Tab-separated table of C-alpha atoms and ligand atoms in Angstrom:
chain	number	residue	atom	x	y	z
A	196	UNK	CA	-3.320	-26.631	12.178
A	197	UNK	CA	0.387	-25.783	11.975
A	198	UNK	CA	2.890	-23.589	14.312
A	199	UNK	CA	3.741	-20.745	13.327
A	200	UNK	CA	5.492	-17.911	14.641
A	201	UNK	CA	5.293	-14.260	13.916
A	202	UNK	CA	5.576	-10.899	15.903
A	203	UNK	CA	2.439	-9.190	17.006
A	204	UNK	CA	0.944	-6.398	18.694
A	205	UNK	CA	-1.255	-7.383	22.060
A	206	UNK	CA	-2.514	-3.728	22.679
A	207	UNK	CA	-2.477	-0.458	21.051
A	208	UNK	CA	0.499	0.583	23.637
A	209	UNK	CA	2.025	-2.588	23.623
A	210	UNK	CA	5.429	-2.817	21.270
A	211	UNK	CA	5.433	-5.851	18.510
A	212	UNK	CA	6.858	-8.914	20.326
A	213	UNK	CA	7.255	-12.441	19.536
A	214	UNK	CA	4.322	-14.652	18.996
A	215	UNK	CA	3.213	-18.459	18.545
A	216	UNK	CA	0.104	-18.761	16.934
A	217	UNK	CA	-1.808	-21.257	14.883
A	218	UNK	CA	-2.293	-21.300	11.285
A	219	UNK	CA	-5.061	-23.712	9.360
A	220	UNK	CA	-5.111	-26.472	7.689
A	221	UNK	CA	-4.380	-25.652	3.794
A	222	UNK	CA	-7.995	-26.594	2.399
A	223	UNK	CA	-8.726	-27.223	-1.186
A	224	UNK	CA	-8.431	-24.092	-2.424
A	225	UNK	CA	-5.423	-22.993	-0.201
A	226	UNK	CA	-1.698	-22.094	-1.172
A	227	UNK	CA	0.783	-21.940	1.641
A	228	UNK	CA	3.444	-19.899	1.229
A	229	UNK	CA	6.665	-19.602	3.420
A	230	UNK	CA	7.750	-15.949	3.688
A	231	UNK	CA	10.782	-14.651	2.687
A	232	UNK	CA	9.816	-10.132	2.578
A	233	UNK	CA	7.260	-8.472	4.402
A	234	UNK	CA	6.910	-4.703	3.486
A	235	UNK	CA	6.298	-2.828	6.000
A	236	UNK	CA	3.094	-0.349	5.653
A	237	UNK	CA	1.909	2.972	7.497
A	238	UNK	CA	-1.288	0.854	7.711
A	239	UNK	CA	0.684	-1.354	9.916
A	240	UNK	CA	1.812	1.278	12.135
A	241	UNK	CA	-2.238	2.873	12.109
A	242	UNK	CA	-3.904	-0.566	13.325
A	243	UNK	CA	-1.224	-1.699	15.327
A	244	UNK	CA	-1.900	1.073	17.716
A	245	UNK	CA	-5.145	1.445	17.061
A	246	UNK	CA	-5.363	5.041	15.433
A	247	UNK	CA	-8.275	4.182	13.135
A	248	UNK	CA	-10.532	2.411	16.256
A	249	UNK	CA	-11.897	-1.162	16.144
A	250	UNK	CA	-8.391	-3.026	16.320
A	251	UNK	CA	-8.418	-6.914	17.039
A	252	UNK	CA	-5.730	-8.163	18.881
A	253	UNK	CA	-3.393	-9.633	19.517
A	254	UNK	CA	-2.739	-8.468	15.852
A	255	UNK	CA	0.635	-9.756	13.438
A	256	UNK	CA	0.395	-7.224	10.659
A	257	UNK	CA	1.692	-7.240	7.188
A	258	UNK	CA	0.128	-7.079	4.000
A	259	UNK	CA	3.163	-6.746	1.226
A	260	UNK	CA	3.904	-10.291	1.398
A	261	UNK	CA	6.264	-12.503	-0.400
A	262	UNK	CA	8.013	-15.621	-0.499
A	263	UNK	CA	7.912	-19.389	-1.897
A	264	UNK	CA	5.095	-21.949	-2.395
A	265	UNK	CA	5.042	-24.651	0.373
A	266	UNK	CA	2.257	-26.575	-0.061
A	267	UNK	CA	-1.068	-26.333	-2.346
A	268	UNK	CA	-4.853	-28.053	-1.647
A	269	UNK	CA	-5.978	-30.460	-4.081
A	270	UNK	CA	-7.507	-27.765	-6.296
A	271	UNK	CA	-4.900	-25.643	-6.816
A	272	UNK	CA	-3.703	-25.722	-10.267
A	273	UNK	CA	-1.886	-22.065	-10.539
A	274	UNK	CA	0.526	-22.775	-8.144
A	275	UNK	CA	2.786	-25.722	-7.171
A	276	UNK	CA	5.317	-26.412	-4.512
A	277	UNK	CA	8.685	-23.977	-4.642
A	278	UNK	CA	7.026	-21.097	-6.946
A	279	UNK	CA	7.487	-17.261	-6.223
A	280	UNK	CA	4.104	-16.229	-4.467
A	281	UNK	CA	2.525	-13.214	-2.946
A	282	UNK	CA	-0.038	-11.821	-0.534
A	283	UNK	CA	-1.384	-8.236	0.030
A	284	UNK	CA	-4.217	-6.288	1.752
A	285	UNK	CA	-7.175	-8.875	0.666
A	286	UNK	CA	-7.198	-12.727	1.574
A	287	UNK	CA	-11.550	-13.042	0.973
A	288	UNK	CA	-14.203	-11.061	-0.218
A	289	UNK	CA	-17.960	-12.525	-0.787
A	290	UNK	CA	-17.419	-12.989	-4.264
A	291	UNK	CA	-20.561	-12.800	-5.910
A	292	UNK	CA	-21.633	-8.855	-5.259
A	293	UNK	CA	-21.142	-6.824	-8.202
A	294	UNK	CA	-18.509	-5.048	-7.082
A	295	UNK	CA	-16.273	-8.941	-6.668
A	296	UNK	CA	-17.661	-9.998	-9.966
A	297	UNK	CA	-16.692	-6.817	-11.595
A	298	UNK	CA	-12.685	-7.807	-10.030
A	299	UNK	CA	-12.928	-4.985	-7.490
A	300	UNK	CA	-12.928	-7.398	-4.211
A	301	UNK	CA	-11.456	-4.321	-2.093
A	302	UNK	CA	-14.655	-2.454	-2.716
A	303	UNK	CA	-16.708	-5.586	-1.858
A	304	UNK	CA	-20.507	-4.580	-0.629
A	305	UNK	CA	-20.006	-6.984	2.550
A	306	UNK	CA	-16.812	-6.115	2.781
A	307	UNK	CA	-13.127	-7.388	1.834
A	308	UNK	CA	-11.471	-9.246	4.346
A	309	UNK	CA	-8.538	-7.968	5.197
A	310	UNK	CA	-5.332	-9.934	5.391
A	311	UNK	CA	-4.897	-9.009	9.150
A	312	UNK	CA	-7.477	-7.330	11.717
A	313	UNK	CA	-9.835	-8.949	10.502
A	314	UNK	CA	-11.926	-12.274	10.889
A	315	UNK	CA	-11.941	-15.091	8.229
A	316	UNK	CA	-15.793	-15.144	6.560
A	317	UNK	CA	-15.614	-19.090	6.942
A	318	UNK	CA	-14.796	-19.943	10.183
A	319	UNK	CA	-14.535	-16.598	12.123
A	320	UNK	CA	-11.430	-17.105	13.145
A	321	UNK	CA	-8.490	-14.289	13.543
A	322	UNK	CA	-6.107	-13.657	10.269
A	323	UNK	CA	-2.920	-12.851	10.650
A	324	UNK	CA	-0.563	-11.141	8.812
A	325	UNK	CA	3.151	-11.257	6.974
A	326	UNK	CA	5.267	-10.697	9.993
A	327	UNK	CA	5.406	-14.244	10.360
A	328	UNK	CA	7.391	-17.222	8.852
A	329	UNK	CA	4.294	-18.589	6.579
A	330	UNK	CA	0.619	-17.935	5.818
A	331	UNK	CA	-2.178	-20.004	4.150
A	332	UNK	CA	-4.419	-17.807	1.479
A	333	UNK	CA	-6.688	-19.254	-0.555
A	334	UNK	CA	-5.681	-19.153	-4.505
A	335	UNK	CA	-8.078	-16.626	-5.788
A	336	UNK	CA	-6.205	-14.106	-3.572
A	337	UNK	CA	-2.602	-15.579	-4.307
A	338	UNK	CA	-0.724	-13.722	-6.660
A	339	UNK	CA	2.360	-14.347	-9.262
A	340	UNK	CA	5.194	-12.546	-9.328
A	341	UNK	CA	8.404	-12.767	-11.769
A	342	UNK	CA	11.533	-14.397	-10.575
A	343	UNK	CA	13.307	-11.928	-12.691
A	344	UNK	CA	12.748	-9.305	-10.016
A	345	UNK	CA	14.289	-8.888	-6.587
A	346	UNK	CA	11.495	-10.017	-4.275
A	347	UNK	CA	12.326	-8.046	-1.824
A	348	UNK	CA	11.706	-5.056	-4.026
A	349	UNK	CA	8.786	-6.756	-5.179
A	350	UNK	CA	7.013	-7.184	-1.573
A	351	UNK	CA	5.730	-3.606	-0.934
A	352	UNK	CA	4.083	-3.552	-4.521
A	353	UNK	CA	1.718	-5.527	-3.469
A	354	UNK	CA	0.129	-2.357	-1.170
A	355	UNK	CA	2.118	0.230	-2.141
A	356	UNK	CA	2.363	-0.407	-5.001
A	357	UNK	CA	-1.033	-1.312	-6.592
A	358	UNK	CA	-2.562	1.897	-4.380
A	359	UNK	CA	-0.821	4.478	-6.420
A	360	UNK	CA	-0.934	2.515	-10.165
A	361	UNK	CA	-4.596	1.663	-9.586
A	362	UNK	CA	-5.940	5.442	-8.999
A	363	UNK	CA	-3.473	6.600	-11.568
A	364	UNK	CA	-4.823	4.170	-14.436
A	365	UNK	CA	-8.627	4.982	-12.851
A	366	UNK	CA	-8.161	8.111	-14.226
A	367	UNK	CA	-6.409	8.121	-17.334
A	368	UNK	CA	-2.769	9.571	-16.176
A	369	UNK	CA	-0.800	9.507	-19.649
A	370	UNK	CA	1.754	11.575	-21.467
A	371	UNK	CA	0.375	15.214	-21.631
A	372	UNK	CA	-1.132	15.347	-17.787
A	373	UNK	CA	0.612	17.332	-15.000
A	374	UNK	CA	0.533	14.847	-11.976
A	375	UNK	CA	1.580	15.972	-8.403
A	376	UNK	CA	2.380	13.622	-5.667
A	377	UNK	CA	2.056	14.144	-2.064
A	378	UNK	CA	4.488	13.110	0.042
A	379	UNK	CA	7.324	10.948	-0.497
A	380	UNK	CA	7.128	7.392	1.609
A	381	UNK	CA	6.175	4.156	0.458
A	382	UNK	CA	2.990	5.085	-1.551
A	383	UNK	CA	4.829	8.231	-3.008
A	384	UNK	CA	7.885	6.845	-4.029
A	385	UNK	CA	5.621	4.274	-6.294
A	386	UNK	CA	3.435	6.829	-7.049
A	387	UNK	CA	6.229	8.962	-8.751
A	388	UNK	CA	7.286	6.007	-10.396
A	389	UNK	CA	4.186	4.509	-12.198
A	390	UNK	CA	2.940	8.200	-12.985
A	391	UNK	CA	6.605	9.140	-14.784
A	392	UNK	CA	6.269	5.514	-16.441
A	393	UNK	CA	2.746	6.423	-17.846
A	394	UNK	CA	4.700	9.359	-19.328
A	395	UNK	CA	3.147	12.731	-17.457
A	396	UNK	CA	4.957	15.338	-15.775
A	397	UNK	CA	5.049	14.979	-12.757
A	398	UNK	CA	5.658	17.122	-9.366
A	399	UNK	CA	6.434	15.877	-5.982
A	400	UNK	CA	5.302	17.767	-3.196
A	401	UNK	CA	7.223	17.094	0.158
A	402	UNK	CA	8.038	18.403	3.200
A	403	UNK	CA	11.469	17.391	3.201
A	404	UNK	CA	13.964	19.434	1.380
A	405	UNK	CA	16.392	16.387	1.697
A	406	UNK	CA	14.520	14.634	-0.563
A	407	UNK	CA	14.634	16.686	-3.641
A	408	UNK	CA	17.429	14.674	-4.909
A	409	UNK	CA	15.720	11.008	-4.711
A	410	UNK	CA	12.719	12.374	-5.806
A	411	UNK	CA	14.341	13.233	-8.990
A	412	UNK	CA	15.829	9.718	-9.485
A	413	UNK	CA	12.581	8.116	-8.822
A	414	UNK	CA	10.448	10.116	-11.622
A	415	UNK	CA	9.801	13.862	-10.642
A	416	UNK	CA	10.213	16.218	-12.859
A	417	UNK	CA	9.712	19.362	-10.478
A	418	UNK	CA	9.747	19.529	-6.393
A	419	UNK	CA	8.112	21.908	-4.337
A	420	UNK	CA	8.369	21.887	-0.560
A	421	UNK	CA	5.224	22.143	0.497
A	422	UNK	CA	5.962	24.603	3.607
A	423	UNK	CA	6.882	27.324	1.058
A	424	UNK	CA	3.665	29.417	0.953
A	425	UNK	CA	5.433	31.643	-2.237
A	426	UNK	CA	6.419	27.916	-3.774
A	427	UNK	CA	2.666	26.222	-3.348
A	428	UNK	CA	0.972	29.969	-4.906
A	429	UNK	CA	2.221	29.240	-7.759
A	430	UNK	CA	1.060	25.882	-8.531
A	431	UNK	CA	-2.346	27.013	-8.497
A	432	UNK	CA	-4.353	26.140	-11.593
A	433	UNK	CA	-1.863	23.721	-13.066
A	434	UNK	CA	-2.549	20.011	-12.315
A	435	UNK	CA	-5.171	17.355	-14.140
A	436	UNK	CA	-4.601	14.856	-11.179
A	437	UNK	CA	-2.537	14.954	-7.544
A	438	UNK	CA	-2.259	11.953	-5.329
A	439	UNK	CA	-2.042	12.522	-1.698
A	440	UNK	CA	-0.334	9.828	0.382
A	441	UNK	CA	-0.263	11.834	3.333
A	442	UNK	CA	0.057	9.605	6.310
A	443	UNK	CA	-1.009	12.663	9.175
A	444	UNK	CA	-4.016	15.347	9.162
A	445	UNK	CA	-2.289	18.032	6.865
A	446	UNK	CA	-4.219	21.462	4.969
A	447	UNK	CA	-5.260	20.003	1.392
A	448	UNK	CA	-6.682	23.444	0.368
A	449	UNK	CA	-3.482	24.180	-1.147
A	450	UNK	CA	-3.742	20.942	-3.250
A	451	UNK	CA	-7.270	21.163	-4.189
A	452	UNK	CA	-6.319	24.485	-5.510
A	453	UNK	CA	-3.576	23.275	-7.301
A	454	UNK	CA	-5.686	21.550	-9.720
A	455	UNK	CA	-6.866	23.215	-12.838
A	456	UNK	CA	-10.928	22.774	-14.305
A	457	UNK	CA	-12.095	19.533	-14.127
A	458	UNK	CA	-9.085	18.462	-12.140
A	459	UNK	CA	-8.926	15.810	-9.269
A	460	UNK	CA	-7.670	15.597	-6.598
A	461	UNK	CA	-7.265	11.704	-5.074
A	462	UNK	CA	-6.752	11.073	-1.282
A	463	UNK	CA	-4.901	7.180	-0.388
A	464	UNK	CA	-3.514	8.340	2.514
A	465	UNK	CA	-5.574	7.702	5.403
A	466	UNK	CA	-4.961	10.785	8.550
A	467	UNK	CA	-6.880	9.913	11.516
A	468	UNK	CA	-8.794	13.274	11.150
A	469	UNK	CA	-11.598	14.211	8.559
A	470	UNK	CA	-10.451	16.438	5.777
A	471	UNK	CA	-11.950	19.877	5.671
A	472	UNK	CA	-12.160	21.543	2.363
A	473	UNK	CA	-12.854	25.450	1.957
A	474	UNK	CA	-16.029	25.202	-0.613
A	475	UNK	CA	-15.092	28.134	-2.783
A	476	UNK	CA	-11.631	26.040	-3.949
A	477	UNK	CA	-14.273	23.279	-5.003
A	478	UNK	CA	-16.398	25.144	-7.380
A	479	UNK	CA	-14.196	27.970	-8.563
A	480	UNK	CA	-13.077	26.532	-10.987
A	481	UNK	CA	-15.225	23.216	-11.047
A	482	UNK	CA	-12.788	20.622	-9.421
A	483	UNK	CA	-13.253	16.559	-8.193
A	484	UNK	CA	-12.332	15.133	-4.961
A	485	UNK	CA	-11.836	11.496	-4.026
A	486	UNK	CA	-10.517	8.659	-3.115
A	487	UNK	CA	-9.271	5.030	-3.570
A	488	UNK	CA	-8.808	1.451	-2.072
A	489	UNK	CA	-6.074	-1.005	-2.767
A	490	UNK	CA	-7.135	-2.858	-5.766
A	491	UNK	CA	-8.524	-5.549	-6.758
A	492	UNK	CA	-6.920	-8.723	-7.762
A	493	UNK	CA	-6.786	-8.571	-11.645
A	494	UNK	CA	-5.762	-4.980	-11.359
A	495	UNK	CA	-2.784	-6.326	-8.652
A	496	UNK	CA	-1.314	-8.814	-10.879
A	497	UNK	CA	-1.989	-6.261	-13.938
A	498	UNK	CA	0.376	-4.394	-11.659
A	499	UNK	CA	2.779	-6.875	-11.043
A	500	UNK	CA	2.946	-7.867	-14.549
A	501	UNK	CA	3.266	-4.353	-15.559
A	502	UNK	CA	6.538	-3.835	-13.056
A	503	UNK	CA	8.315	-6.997	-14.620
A	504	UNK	CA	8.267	-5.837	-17.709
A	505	UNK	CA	9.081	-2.271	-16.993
A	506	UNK	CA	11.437	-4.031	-14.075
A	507	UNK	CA	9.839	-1.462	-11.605
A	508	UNK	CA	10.411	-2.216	-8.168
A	509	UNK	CA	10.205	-0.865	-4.933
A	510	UNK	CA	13.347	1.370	-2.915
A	511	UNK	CA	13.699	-0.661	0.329
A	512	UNK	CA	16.041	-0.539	3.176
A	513	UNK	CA	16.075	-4.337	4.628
A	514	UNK	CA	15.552	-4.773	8.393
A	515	UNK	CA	15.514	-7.603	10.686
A	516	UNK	CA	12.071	-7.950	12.491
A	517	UNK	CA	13.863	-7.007	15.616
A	518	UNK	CA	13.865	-3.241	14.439
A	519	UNK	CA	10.494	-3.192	13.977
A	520	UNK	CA	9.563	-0.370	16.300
A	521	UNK	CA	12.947	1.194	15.068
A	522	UNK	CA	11.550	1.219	11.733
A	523	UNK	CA	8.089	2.727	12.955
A	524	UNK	CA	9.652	5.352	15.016
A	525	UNK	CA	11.474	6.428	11.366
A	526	UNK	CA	8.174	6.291	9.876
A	527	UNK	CA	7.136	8.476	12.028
A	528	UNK	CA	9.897	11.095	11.432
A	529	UNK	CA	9.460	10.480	7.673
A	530	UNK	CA	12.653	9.063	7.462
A	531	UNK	CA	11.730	5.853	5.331
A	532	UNK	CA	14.103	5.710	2.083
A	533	UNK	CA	11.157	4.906	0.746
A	534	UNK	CA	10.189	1.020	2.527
A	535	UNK	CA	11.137	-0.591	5.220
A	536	UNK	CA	11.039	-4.675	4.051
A	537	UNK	CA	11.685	-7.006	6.917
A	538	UNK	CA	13.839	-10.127	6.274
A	539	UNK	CA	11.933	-13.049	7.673
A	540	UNK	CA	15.073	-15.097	7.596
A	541	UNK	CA	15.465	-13.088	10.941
A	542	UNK	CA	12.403	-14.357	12.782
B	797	NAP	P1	4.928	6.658	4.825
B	797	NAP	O1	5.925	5.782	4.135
B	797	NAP	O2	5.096	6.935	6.264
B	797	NAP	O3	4.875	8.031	3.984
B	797	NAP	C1	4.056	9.105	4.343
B	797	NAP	C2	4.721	10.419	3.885
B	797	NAP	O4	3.817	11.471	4.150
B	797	NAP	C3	5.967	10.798	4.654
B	797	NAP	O5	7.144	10.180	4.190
B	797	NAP	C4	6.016	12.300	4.463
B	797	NAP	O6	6.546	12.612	3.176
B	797	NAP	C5	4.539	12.673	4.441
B	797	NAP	N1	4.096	13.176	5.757
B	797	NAP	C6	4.106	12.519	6.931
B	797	NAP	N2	3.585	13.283	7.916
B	797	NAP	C7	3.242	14.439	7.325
B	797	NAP	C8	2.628	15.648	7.811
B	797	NAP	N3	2.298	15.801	9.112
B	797	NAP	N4	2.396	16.641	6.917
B	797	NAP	C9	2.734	16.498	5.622
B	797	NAP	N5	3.326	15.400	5.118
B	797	NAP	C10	3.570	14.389	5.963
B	797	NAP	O7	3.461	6.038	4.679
B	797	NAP	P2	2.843	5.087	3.535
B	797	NAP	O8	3.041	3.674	3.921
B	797	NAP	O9	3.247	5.589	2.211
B	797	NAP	O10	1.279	5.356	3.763
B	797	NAP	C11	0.743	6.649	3.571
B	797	NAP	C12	-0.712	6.681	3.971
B	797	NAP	O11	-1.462	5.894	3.038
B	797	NAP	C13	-1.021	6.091	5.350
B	797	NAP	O12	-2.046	6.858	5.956
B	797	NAP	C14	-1.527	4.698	5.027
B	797	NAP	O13	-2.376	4.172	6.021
B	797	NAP	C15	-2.289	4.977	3.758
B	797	NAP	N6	-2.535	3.814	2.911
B	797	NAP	C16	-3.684	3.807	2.203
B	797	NAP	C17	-3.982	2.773	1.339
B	797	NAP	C18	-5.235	2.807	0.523
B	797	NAP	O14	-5.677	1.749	0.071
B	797	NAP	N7	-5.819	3.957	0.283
B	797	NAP	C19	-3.073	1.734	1.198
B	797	NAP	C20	-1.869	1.797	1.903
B	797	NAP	C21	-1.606	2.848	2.750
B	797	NAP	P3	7.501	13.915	2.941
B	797	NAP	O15	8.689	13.709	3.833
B	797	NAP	O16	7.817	13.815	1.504
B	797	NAP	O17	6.693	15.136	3.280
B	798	ZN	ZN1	-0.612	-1.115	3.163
B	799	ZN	ZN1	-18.385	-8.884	-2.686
């Protein structure tokens, strides 16, 4: 076991504080990675305070997770000591369903563990996540990343990132498709970024007039403010795919209507309230609704490999862990420009 110290949340009403905890031994299969970047996720922000139910605490979130090699097990042969290494949403899965054979660990049939809030499969113990000076992963869940990028850019790939390009390249997005994406945070901002690099139109749909301008650098083509009932009539019919990152229970009628025959409409972002859908926008004309997961590790380091070559990384705004809840509070007001990344130097 080694010391190691991170900031955590001990209720769901509690503010992030400092912590000590313990982290394990490295065991043969084990990287251990001292953390430079933690991105920091509206997932954080739901399970810190407990909006999706079934919290654990005390809880150190953060699953965009970057930073050096610091020591490998005896059977680690893809990493050694001082490489560029990174974390996200999954540290286990049971490997041997279909779904993990097939690469797609975050749709394991027991059950992905998660990289925080959750408990380890082989010992039962808590995990803990990236706001914290180092973690131990095992290798299969260790990713690469290229020193050409800025790794503090790089960090909020790993869950913003591969949540927009894997739903995107699930269905095909290329040159030709209208694309719209909803909302412009941390999952948007990549969103509007891989879908303009796979060469489709596409639309951003925000609430936030001040955005227009960013949302335009980062890859749209058109914006429409979603509280403009005259604006959102007249996308009906138009789009093969929209992406909703939506953090908060919102109308997606308007969205589902959007879509022209055969279109889809994709959900990541997770409300804390079910979605209701008028019928009638479903089958006339025939329209898809769904949803999607993370990734799964050879998609993620697809990704990652995909945004080093493109150099694609993430808009960030650097903050010292202290401004934490400062950061959350912004979240809140959807005033992220477009991901908060916390410095761990500052721990
Ligand atoms: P974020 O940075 O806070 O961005 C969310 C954006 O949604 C806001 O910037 C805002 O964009 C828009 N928005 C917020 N409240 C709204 C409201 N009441 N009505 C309409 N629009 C609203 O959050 P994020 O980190 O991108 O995460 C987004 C969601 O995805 C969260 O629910 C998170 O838990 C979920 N998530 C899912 C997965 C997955 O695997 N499926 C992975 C990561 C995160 P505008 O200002 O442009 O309107
Ligand atoms: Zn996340
Ligand atoms: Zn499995």
């Amino acid at each position: 076991m080694s010391q190691a110290k991170g900031y955590a949340a001990q209720s769901a009403t509690t503010p992030l504080a400092p912590f000590s905890f313990e982290r394990r031994q490295p065991r043969p299969d084990d990287v251990v990675i001292e953390i430079e970047f933690c991105g920091v996720c509206h997932s954080d922000l739901h399970q810190a305070r407990d909006e999706w139910g079934g919290s654990i605490y005390p809880m150190v979130p953060g699953h965009e997770i970057v930073g050096k090699v610091k020591a490998v097990g005896s059977n680690v042969t893809r990493f050694k000591v001082g490489d560029p290494a990174a974390v996200g949403v999954i540290v286990d899965s049971c490997r041997v369903c279909e779904h993990c054979k097939a690469g797609l660990e975050n749709y394991c049939k027991e059950g992905m563990t998660p990289t925080y809030n959750g408990k380890s499969r082989v010992d039962g113990s808590l995990e803990q996540g990236g706001y914290s000076n180092e973690i131990v992963t095992d290798q299969q869940f260790v990713h690469k990343i290229s020193p050409k990028l800025d790794p503090a850019g790089v960090a909020p790939l790993l869950c913003a990132g591969i949540t927009t390009y894997s739903p995107l390249r699930h269905w095909g997005v290329t040159k030709g498709h209208k694309v719209g994406v909803v909302g412009l945070g941390g999952l948007g901002h990549m969103a509007l970024k891989f879908a303009h690099s796979f060469g489709a139109s596409v639309t951003l749909f925000t609430t936030s007039a001040g955005k227009t301008e960013d949302a335009k650098r980062l890859g749209a083509d058109e914006v429409v403010i979603s509280k403009d009932p005259e604006a959102m009539a007249k996308q009906t019919g138009q789009f093969d795919f929209i992406i909703d990152t939506v953090s908060a229970a919102h109308d997606v009628n308007p969205y589902i209507s959007a879509l022209r025959l055969d279109g889809t409409y994709c959900s990541v972002g997770i409300p804390d309230k079910p979605l209701s859908i008028q019928p009638f926008n479903l089958i006339i004309p025939r329209r898809n609704i769904s949803g999607s997961a993370i990734g799964g590790t050879p998609e993620t380091q697809e990704m990652l490999d995909y945004c080093a070559e493109k150099g694609i990384v993430s808009d960030i705004e650097i903050i010292p862990i202290q401004k934490i809840e400062e950061a959350y509070a912004r979240m809140l007001k959807s005033d992220v420009k477009y991901r908060f990344v916390i410095d761990m130097k500052t721990l």
